[in-house]
Amino acid sequence: MPRVLTRNIWIAIREKTLQGVLRIPRAARGAILLAGADGSDAMSPQRNYLAERLAVAGLAALLLDLRTEDESALPETDAQRPIDIALHTDRMLSATDWIAGHPELAKLPLGLFGANSSAAVILAAAARLPKVGAVVCCSGRPDLAGEALAEIRAPTLLIEAARDRETLALAEGALLKMNCEAEVRTILDATSVFAEPGTWEQVASATTEWFETHLSAVPVPVPPTA
């Protein structure tokens, strides 16, 4: 098991900051940005577990809340409003710029993970980031990424709960609009929140496998010469 360093980090965006937790294993083979814009779920025990699994597998994992501190303090009724996909996509791009400037992460192939209402944000960001090597979305509304789906080039995995027929149908519809290597994978006996015993562990295993497989084939970025 690789030694993993864990740090709290802050990313500046337009005079505000986004807060996250960065896990870096020794000799990391890739960097995964796990971003959430969906309230407390952004830093939930489930996503922390996934970040730990990725780090143990040798992949640096940045768990990031795409909301600012002010937005996190909003009343629950306001916090549950539909997220602004364009706004949070821009914040995703700022986060990937931060990764590109980090001395321990800059040369690593990059993967993106999002779940629930953040799935469309992750996909919209992937469409604008040719350097992304692989993408995983779990549940949510990938269809809300709209025309961006056709622009994604990175291999993309959509993980869905087998018992959530409505969301599964949306994912299958989104798959038809994509022009990259893409797959919908279902978790049996799971509902949309993956609260059933063992189901989130299956999500973590599928996610880790996808990133290990596809990021290993991505050339290491070479920084531009001065």
PDB file of C-alpha atoms in Angstrom:
ATOM      1  CA  MET A   1       0.000   0.000   0.000  1.00  0.00           C
ATOM      2  CA  PRO A   2       1.573   3.348  -1.018  1.00  0.00           C
ATOM      3  CA  ARG A   3       2.161   6.059   1.572  1.00  0.00           C
ATOM      4  CA  VAL A   4      -0.476   8.777   1.063  1.00  0.00           C
ATOM      5  CA  LEU A   5      -0.059  12.420   2.058  1.00  0.00           C
ATOM      6  CA  THR A   6      -3.349  14.238   2.806  1.00  0.00           C
ATOM      7  CA  ARG A   7      -3.615  18.035   2.705  1.00  0.00           C
ATOM      8  CA  ASN A   8      -6.371  20.621   2.885  1.00  0.00           C
ATOM      9  CA  ILE A   9      -6.153  22.999  -0.084  1.00  0.00           C
ATOM     10  CA  TRP A  10      -7.784  26.236  -1.226  1.00  0.00           C
ATOM     11  CA  ILE A  11      -8.145  27.364  -4.847  1.00  0.00           C
ATOM     12  CA  ALA A  12      -8.668  31.060  -5.586  1.00  0.00           C
ATOM     13  CA  ILE A  13     -11.405  32.039  -8.048  1.00  0.00           C
ATOM     14  CA  ARG A  14     -12.327  35.672  -8.599  1.00  0.00           C
ATOM     15  CA  GLU A  15     -11.501  36.857  -5.059  1.00  0.00           C
ATOM     16  CA  LYS A  16     -13.172  33.807  -3.505  1.00  0.00           C
ATOM     17  CA  THR A  17     -11.936  30.326  -2.718  1.00  0.00           C
ATOM     18  CA  LEU A  18     -12.917  26.713  -3.214  1.00  0.00           C
ATOM     19  CA  GLN A  19     -11.975  24.231  -0.508  1.00  0.00           C
ATOM     20  CA  GLY A  20     -10.800  20.697  -1.030  1.00  0.00           C
ATOM     21  CA  VAL A  21      -8.767  17.767   0.249  1.00  0.00           C
ATOM     22  CA  LEU A  22      -5.782  16.488  -1.723  1.00  0.00           C
ATOM     23  CA  ARG A  23      -4.428  12.964  -1.327  1.00  0.00           C
ATOM     24  CA  ILE A  24      -1.101  12.245  -3.016  1.00  0.00           C
ATOM     25  CA  PRO A  25       0.400   8.739  -2.938  1.00  0.00           C
ATOM     26  CA  ARG A  26       4.109   8.213  -3.468  1.00  0.00           C
ATOM     27  CA  ALA A  27       4.930   7.746  -7.185  1.00  0.00           C
ATOM     28  CA  ALA A  28       1.403   8.736  -8.282  1.00  0.00           C
ATOM     29  CA  ARG A  29       0.477   7.529 -11.781  1.00  0.00           C
ATOM     30  CA  GLY A  30      -2.387   9.939 -12.394  1.00  0.00           C
ATOM     31  CA  ALA A  31      -4.433  12.754 -10.853  1.00  0.00           C
ATOM     32  CA  ILE A  32      -8.206  12.577 -10.367  1.00  0.00           C
ATOM     33  CA  LEU A  33     -10.366  15.643  -9.736  1.00  0.00           C
ATOM     34  CA  LEU A  34     -13.494  14.625  -7.817  1.00  0.00           C
ATOM     35  CA  ALA A  35     -15.646  17.738  -7.900  1.00  0.00           C
ATOM     36  CA  GLY A  36     -19.065  18.311  -6.364  1.00  0.00           C
ATOM     37  CA  ALA A  37     -21.483  21.212  -6.462  1.00  0.00           C
ATOM     38  CA  ASP A  38     -24.307  19.424  -4.678  1.00  0.00           C
ATOM     39  CA  GLY A  39     -24.287  20.584  -1.085  1.00  0.00           C
ATOM     40  CA  SER A  40     -22.915  18.353   1.639  1.00  0.00           C
ATOM     41  CA  ASP A  41     -22.540  15.495  -0.865  1.00  0.00           C
ATOM     42  CA  ALA A  42     -19.410  17.186  -2.248  1.00  0.00           C
ATOM     43  CA  MET A  43     -17.452  16.056   0.831  1.00  0.00           C
ATOM     44  CA  SER A  44     -19.593  13.081   1.820  1.00  0.00           C
ATOM     45  CA  PRO A  45     -18.189   9.919   3.427  1.00  0.00           C
ATOM     46  CA  GLN A  46     -18.906   8.114   0.151  1.00  0.00           C
ATOM     47  CA  ARG A  47     -16.726  10.471  -1.880  1.00  0.00           C
ATOM     48  CA  ASN A  48     -13.994  10.470   0.752  1.00  0.00           C
ATOM     49  CA  TYR A  49     -14.017   6.678   0.593  1.00  0.00           C
ATOM     50  CA  LEU A  50     -13.675   6.831  -3.197  1.00  0.00           C
ATOM     51  CA  ALA A  51     -10.790   9.317  -2.945  1.00  0.00           C
ATOM     52  CA  GLU A  52      -9.032   6.987  -0.490  1.00  0.00           C
ATOM     53  CA  ARG A  53      -9.517   4.009  -2.830  1.00  0.00           C
ATOM     54  CA  LEU A  54      -8.023   5.966  -5.723  1.00  0.00           C
ATOM     55  CA  ALA A  55      -5.041   7.057  -3.642  1.00  0.00           C
ATOM     56  CA  VAL A  56      -4.373   3.486  -2.480  1.00  0.00           C
ATOM     57  CA  ALA A  57      -4.395   2.502  -6.169  1.00  0.00           C
ATOM     58  CA  GLY A  58      -1.632   5.048  -6.834  1.00  0.00           C
ATOM     59  CA  LEU A  59      -3.782   7.885  -8.168  1.00  0.00           C
ATOM     60  CA  ALA A  60      -3.656  11.352  -6.607  1.00  0.00           C
ATOM     61  CA  ALA A  61      -7.180  12.444  -5.666  1.00  0.00           C
ATOM     62  CA  LEU A  62      -8.373  16.029  -5.241  1.00  0.00           C
ATOM     63  CA  LEU A  63     -11.794  16.092  -3.590  1.00  0.00           C
ATOM     64  CA  LEU A  64     -13.162  19.584  -4.292  1.00  0.00           C
ATOM     65  CA  ASP A  65     -16.305  21.483  -3.287  1.00  0.00           C
ATOM     66  CA  LEU A  66     -17.243  23.715  -6.228  1.00  0.00           C
ATOM     67  CA  ARG A  67     -19.263  26.000  -3.953  1.00  0.00           C
ATOM     68  CA  THR A  68     -17.730  29.023  -2.300  1.00  0.00           C
ATOM     69  CA  GLU A  69     -17.939  29.486   1.475  1.00  0.00           C
ATOM     70  CA  ASP A  70     -20.816  31.966   1.037  1.00  0.00           C
ATOM     71  CA  GLU A  71     -22.759  29.492  -1.064  1.00  0.00           C
ATOM     72  CA  SER A  72     -22.161  26.710   1.445  1.00  0.00           C
ATOM     73  CA  ALA A  73     -23.756  28.885   4.143  1.00  0.00           C
ATOM     74  CA  LEU A  74     -26.997  29.418   2.211  1.00  0.00           C
ATOM     75  CA  PRO A  75     -30.255  28.146   3.768  1.00  0.00           C
ATOM     76  CA  GLU A  76     -31.018  24.578   2.796  1.00  0.00           C
ATOM     77  CA  THR A  77     -33.898  25.653   0.503  1.00  0.00           C
ATOM     78  CA  ASP A  78     -31.531  27.887  -1.488  1.00  0.00           C
ATOM     79  CA  ALA A  79     -28.701  25.335  -1.528  1.00  0.00           C
ATOM     80  CA  GLN A  80     -31.001  22.748  -3.103  1.00  0.00           C
ATOM     81  CA  ARG A  81     -31.816  24.877  -6.149  1.00  0.00           C
ATOM     82  CA  PRO A  82     -30.596  23.522  -9.514  1.00  0.00           C
ATOM     83  CA  ILE A  83     -26.909  24.248  -9.934  1.00  0.00           C
ATOM     84  CA  ASP A  84     -25.616  26.696 -12.516  1.00  0.00           C
ATOM     85  CA  ILE A  85     -23.848  24.362 -14.965  1.00  0.00           C
ATOM     86  CA  ALA A  86     -21.978  27.119 -16.810  1.00  0.00           C
ATOM     87  CA  LEU A  87     -20.742  28.746 -13.590  1.00  0.00           C
ATOM     88  CA  HIS A  88     -19.539  25.507 -12.062  1.00  0.00           C
ATOM     89  CA  THR A  89     -17.942  24.393 -15.329  1.00  0.00           C
ATOM     90  CA  ASP A  90     -15.840  27.564 -15.258  1.00  0.00           C
ATOM     91  CA  ARG A  91     -14.829  26.686 -11.696  1.00  0.00           C
ATOM     92  CA  MET A  92     -13.855  23.222 -12.864  1.00  0.00           C
ATOM     93  CA  LEU A  93     -11.569  24.810 -15.456  1.00  0.00           C
ATOM     94  CA  SER A  94      -9.988  26.963 -12.729  1.00  0.00           C
ATOM     95  CA  ALA A  95      -9.389  23.826 -10.667  1.00  0.00           C
ATOM     96  CA  THR A  96      -7.693  22.042 -13.568  1.00  0.00           C
ATOM     97  CA  ASP A  97      -5.501  25.128 -14.087  1.00  0.00           C
ATOM     98  CA  TRP A  98      -4.515  24.827 -10.421  1.00  0.00           C
ATOM     99  CA  ILE A  99      -3.630  21.162 -10.945  1.00  0.00           C
ATOM    100  CA  ALA A 100      -1.575  22.066 -14.029  1.00  0.00           C
ATOM    101  CA  GLY A 101       0.450  24.475 -11.898  1.00  0.00           C
ATOM    102  CA  HIS A 102       0.984  22.086  -8.977  1.00  0.00           C
ATOM    103  CA  PRO A 103       4.549  20.682  -8.938  1.00  0.00           C
ATOM    104  CA  GLU A 104       3.436  17.191  -7.861  1.00  0.00           C
ATOM    105  CA  LEU A 105       0.431  16.951 -10.193  1.00  0.00           C
ATOM    106  CA  ALA A 106       1.293  18.899 -13.347  1.00  0.00           C
ATOM    107  CA  LYS A 107       2.907  16.009 -15.238  1.00  0.00           C
ATOM    108  CA  LEU A 108       0.293  13.405 -14.324  1.00  0.00           C
ATOM    109  CA  PRO A 109      -2.487  12.330 -16.715  1.00  0.00           C
ATOM    110  CA  LEU A 110      -5.786  13.846 -15.565  1.00  0.00           C
ATOM    111  CA  GLY A 111      -9.131  12.207 -14.831  1.00  0.00           C
ATOM    112  CA  LEU A 112     -12.459  13.754 -13.808  1.00  0.00           C
ATOM    113  CA  PHE A 113     -15.160  12.299 -11.535  1.00  0.00           C
ATOM    114  CA  GLY A 114     -18.608  13.695 -10.734  1.00  0.00           C
ATOM    115  CA  ALA A 115     -21.816  12.367  -9.232  1.00  0.00           C
ATOM    116  CA  ASN A 116     -25.449  13.372  -8.872  1.00  0.00           C
ATOM    117  CA  SER A 117     -26.119  16.966  -9.986  1.00  0.00           C
ATOM    118  CA  SER A 118     -22.415  17.493 -10.699  1.00  0.00           C
ATOM    119  CA  ALA A 119     -22.383  14.908 -13.507  1.00  0.00           C
ATOM    120  CA  ALA A 120     -23.370  17.436 -16.179  1.00  0.00           C
ATOM    121  CA  VAL A 121     -20.709  19.855 -14.913  1.00  0.00           C
ATOM    122  CA  ILE A 122     -18.000  17.202 -15.212  1.00  0.00           C
ATOM    123  CA  LEU A 123     -19.069  16.324 -18.747  1.00  0.00           C
ATOM    124  CA  ALA A 124     -19.294  19.969 -19.835  1.00  0.00           C
ATOM    125  CA  ALA A 125     -15.792  20.563 -18.468  1.00  0.00           C
ATOM    126  CA  ALA A 126     -14.404  17.462 -20.187  1.00  0.00           C
ATOM    127  CA  ALA A 127     -15.691  18.778 -23.517  1.00  0.00           C
ATOM    128  CA  ARG A 128     -13.527  21.896 -23.061  1.00  0.00           C
ATOM    129  CA  LEU A 129     -10.417  20.114 -21.780  1.00  0.00           C
ATOM    130  CA  PRO A 130      -8.589  18.079 -24.436  1.00  0.00           C
ATOM    131  CA  LYS A 131      -5.908  17.172 -21.870  1.00  0.00           C
ATOM    132  CA  VAL A 132      -8.380  15.060 -19.843  1.00  0.00           C
ATOM    133  CA  GLY A 133      -7.525  11.376 -20.166  1.00  0.00           C
ATOM    134  CA  ALA A 134     -10.640   9.737 -18.682  1.00  0.00           C
ATOM    135  CA  VAL A 135     -14.024  10.644 -17.166  1.00  0.00           C
ATOM    136  CA  VAL A 136     -16.389   8.873 -14.753  1.00  0.00           C
ATOM    137  CA  CYS A 137     -19.881  10.087 -13.845  1.00  0.00           C
ATOM    138  CA  CYS A 138     -22.097   8.409 -11.288  1.00  0.00           C
ATOM    139  CA  SER A 139     -25.882   8.839 -11.438  1.00  0.00           C
ATOM    140  CA  GLY A 140     -27.211  12.367 -11.991  1.00  0.00           C
ATOM    141  CA  ARG A 141     -28.291  14.059 -15.205  1.00  0.00           C
ATOM    142  CA  PRO A 142     -25.654  13.649 -17.937  1.00  0.00           C
ATOM    143  CA  ASP A 143     -28.232  14.793 -20.462  1.00  0.00           C
ATOM    144  CA  LEU A 144     -28.014  18.327 -19.016  1.00  0.00           C
ATOM    145  CA  ALA A 145     -24.549  18.648 -20.566  1.00  0.00           C
ATOM    146  CA  GLY A 146     -26.435  19.138 -23.844  1.00  0.00           C
ATOM    147  CA  GLU A 147     -24.351  19.737 -26.963  1.00  0.00           C
ATOM    148  CA  ALA A 148     -21.130  19.336 -24.960  1.00  0.00           C
ATOM    149  CA  LEU A 149     -21.653  15.553 -24.999  1.00  0.00           C
ATOM    150  CA  ALA A 150     -20.636  15.376 -28.655  1.00  0.00           C
ATOM    151  CA  GLU A 151     -17.403  17.270 -27.948  1.00  0.00           C
ATOM    152  CA  ILE A 152     -15.996  14.910 -25.301  1.00  0.00           C
ATOM    153  CA  ARG A 153     -12.970  12.951 -26.502  1.00  0.00           C
ATOM    154  CA  ALA A 154     -11.849  11.245 -23.291  1.00  0.00           C
ATOM    155  CA  PRO A 155     -13.068   7.690 -22.554  1.00  0.00           C
ATOM    156  CA  THR A 156     -16.171   8.133 -20.406  1.00  0.00           C
ATOM    157  CA  LEU A 157     -17.895   5.768 -17.989  1.00  0.00           C
ATOM    158  CA  LEU A 158     -21.451   6.451 -16.792  1.00  0.00           C
ATOM    159  CA  ILE A 159     -22.267   4.432 -13.656  1.00  0.00           C
ATOM    160  CA  GLU A 160     -25.976   4.055 -12.925  1.00  0.00           C
ATOM    161  CA  ALA A 161     -28.188   2.325 -10.381  1.00  0.00           C
ATOM    162  CA  ALA A 162     -30.070  -0.553 -11.970  1.00  0.00           C
ATOM    163  CA  ARG A 163     -33.202   0.220  -9.934  1.00  0.00           C
ATOM    164  CA  ASP A 164     -33.282   3.898 -10.962  1.00  0.00           C
ATOM    165  CA  ARG A 165     -34.838   3.313 -14.383  1.00  0.00           C
ATOM    166  CA  GLU A 166     -35.418   6.992 -15.163  1.00  0.00           C
ATOM    167  CA  THR A 167     -31.807   8.072 -14.625  1.00  0.00           C
ATOM    168  CA  LEU A 168     -30.528   4.954 -16.390  1.00  0.00           C
ATOM    169  CA  ALA A 169     -32.599   5.869 -19.451  1.00  0.00           C
ATOM    170  CA  LEU A 170     -31.151   9.400 -19.416  1.00  0.00           C
ATOM    171  CA  ALA A 171     -27.622   7.990 -19.290  1.00  0.00           C
ATOM    172  CA  GLU A 172     -28.307   5.651 -22.194  1.00  0.00           C
ATOM    173  CA  GLY A 173     -29.703   8.572 -24.173  1.00  0.00           C
ATOM    174  CA  ALA A 174     -26.612  10.653 -23.406  1.00  0.00           C
ATOM    175  CA  LEU A 175     -24.403   7.785 -24.548  1.00  0.00           C
ATOM    176  CA  LEU A 176     -25.951   7.942 -28.020  1.00  0.00           C
ATOM    177  CA  LYS A 177     -24.836  11.578 -28.384  1.00  0.00           C
ATOM    178  CA  MET A 178     -21.202  10.913 -27.492  1.00  0.00           C
ATOM    179  CA  ASN A 179     -18.440  10.415 -30.071  1.00  0.00           C
ATOM    180  CA  CYS A 180     -15.804   9.002 -27.719  1.00  0.00           C
ATOM    181  CA  GLU A 181     -15.235   5.609 -26.170  1.00  0.00           C
ATOM    182  CA  ALA A 182     -18.111   5.457 -23.706  1.00  0.00           C
ATOM    183  CA  GLU A 183     -19.987   2.930 -21.615  1.00  0.00           C
ATOM    184  CA  VAL A 184     -22.973   2.758 -19.274  1.00  0.00           C
ATOM    185  CA  ARG A 185     -22.381   0.368 -16.386  1.00  0.00           C
ATOM    186  CA  THR A 186     -25.159  -0.583 -13.973  1.00  0.00           C
ATOM    187  CA  ILE A 187     -24.859  -1.521 -10.307  1.00  0.00           C
ATOM    188  CA  LEU A 188     -27.378  -4.252  -9.503  1.00  0.00           C
ATOM    189  CA  ASP A 189     -29.785  -3.780  -6.559  1.00  0.00           C
ATOM    190  CA  ALA A 190     -28.770  -0.111  -6.241  1.00  0.00           C
ATOM    191  CA  THR A 191     -31.035   2.923  -6.063  1.00  0.00           C
ATOM    192  CA  SER A 192     -29.900   6.424  -7.050  1.00  0.00           C
ATOM    193  CA  VAL A 193     -28.050   7.198  -3.789  1.00  0.00           C
ATOM    194  CA  PHE A 194     -26.185   3.835  -3.676  1.00  0.00           C
ATOM    195  CA  ALA A 195     -27.030   3.405  -0.007  1.00  0.00           C
ATOM    196  CA  GLU A 196     -27.574  -0.359  -0.269  1.00  0.00           C
ATOM    197  CA  PRO A 197     -24.805  -2.471   1.332  1.00  0.00           C
ATOM    198  CA  GLY A 198     -21.863  -2.978  -0.984  1.00  0.00           C
ATOM    199  CA  THR A 199     -23.164  -0.847  -3.849  1.00  0.00           C
ATOM    200  CA  TRP A 200     -20.870   2.160  -3.323  1.00  0.00           C
ATOM    201  CA  GLU A 201     -17.912  -0.209  -3.016  1.00  0.00           C
ATOM    202  CA  GLN A 202     -18.850  -1.454  -6.496  1.00  0.00           C
ATOM    203  CA  VAL A 203     -18.933   2.149  -7.731  1.00  0.00           C
ATOM    204  CA  ALA A 204     -15.459   2.706  -6.278  1.00  0.00           C
ATOM    205  CA  SER A 205     -14.109  -0.461  -7.885  1.00  0.00           C
ATOM    206  CA  ALA A 206     -15.526   0.408 -11.318  1.00  0.00           C
ATOM    207  CA  THR A 207     -14.232   3.977 -11.069  1.00  0.00           C
ATOM    208  CA  THR A 208     -10.733   2.930 -10.025  1.00  0.00           C
ATOM    209  CA  GLU A 209     -10.554   0.290 -12.765  1.00  0.00           C
ATOM    210  CA  TRP A 210     -11.635   2.803 -15.435  1.00  0.00           C
ATOM    211  CA  PHE A 211      -9.028   5.362 -14.457  1.00  0.00           C
ATOM    212  CA  GLU A 212      -6.255   2.776 -14.058  1.00  0.00           C
ATOM    213  CA  THR A 213      -7.003   1.349 -17.506  1.00  0.00           C
ATOM    214  CA  HIS A 214      -7.385   4.566 -19.471  1.00  0.00           C
ATOM    215  CA  LEU A 215      -4.941   6.908 -17.770  1.00  0.00           C
ATOM    216  CA  SER A 216      -2.146   4.357 -18.197  1.00  0.00           C
ATOM    217  CA  ALA A 217      -2.495   4.876 -21.958  1.00  0.00           C
ATOM    218  CA  VAL A 218      -2.301   8.694 -21.769  1.00  0.00           C
ATOM    219  CA  PRO A 219       1.093  10.260 -22.646  1.00  0.00           C
ATOM    220  CA  VAL A 220       2.638  12.240 -19.788  1.00  0.00           C
ATOM    221  CA  PRO A 221       2.174  15.978 -20.499  1.00  0.00           C
ATOM    222  CA  VAL A 222       5.357  17.880 -21.245  1.00  0.00           C
ATOM    223  CA  PRO A 223       5.362  21.478 -19.926  1.00  0.00           C
ATOM    224  CA  PRO A 224       6.087  24.135 -22.558  1.00  0.00           C
ATOM    225  CA  THR A 225       9.626  25.436 -22.701  1.00  0.00           C
ATOM    226  CA  ALA A 226      10.257  29.049 -21.768  1.00  0.00           C
TER     227      ALA A 226
END
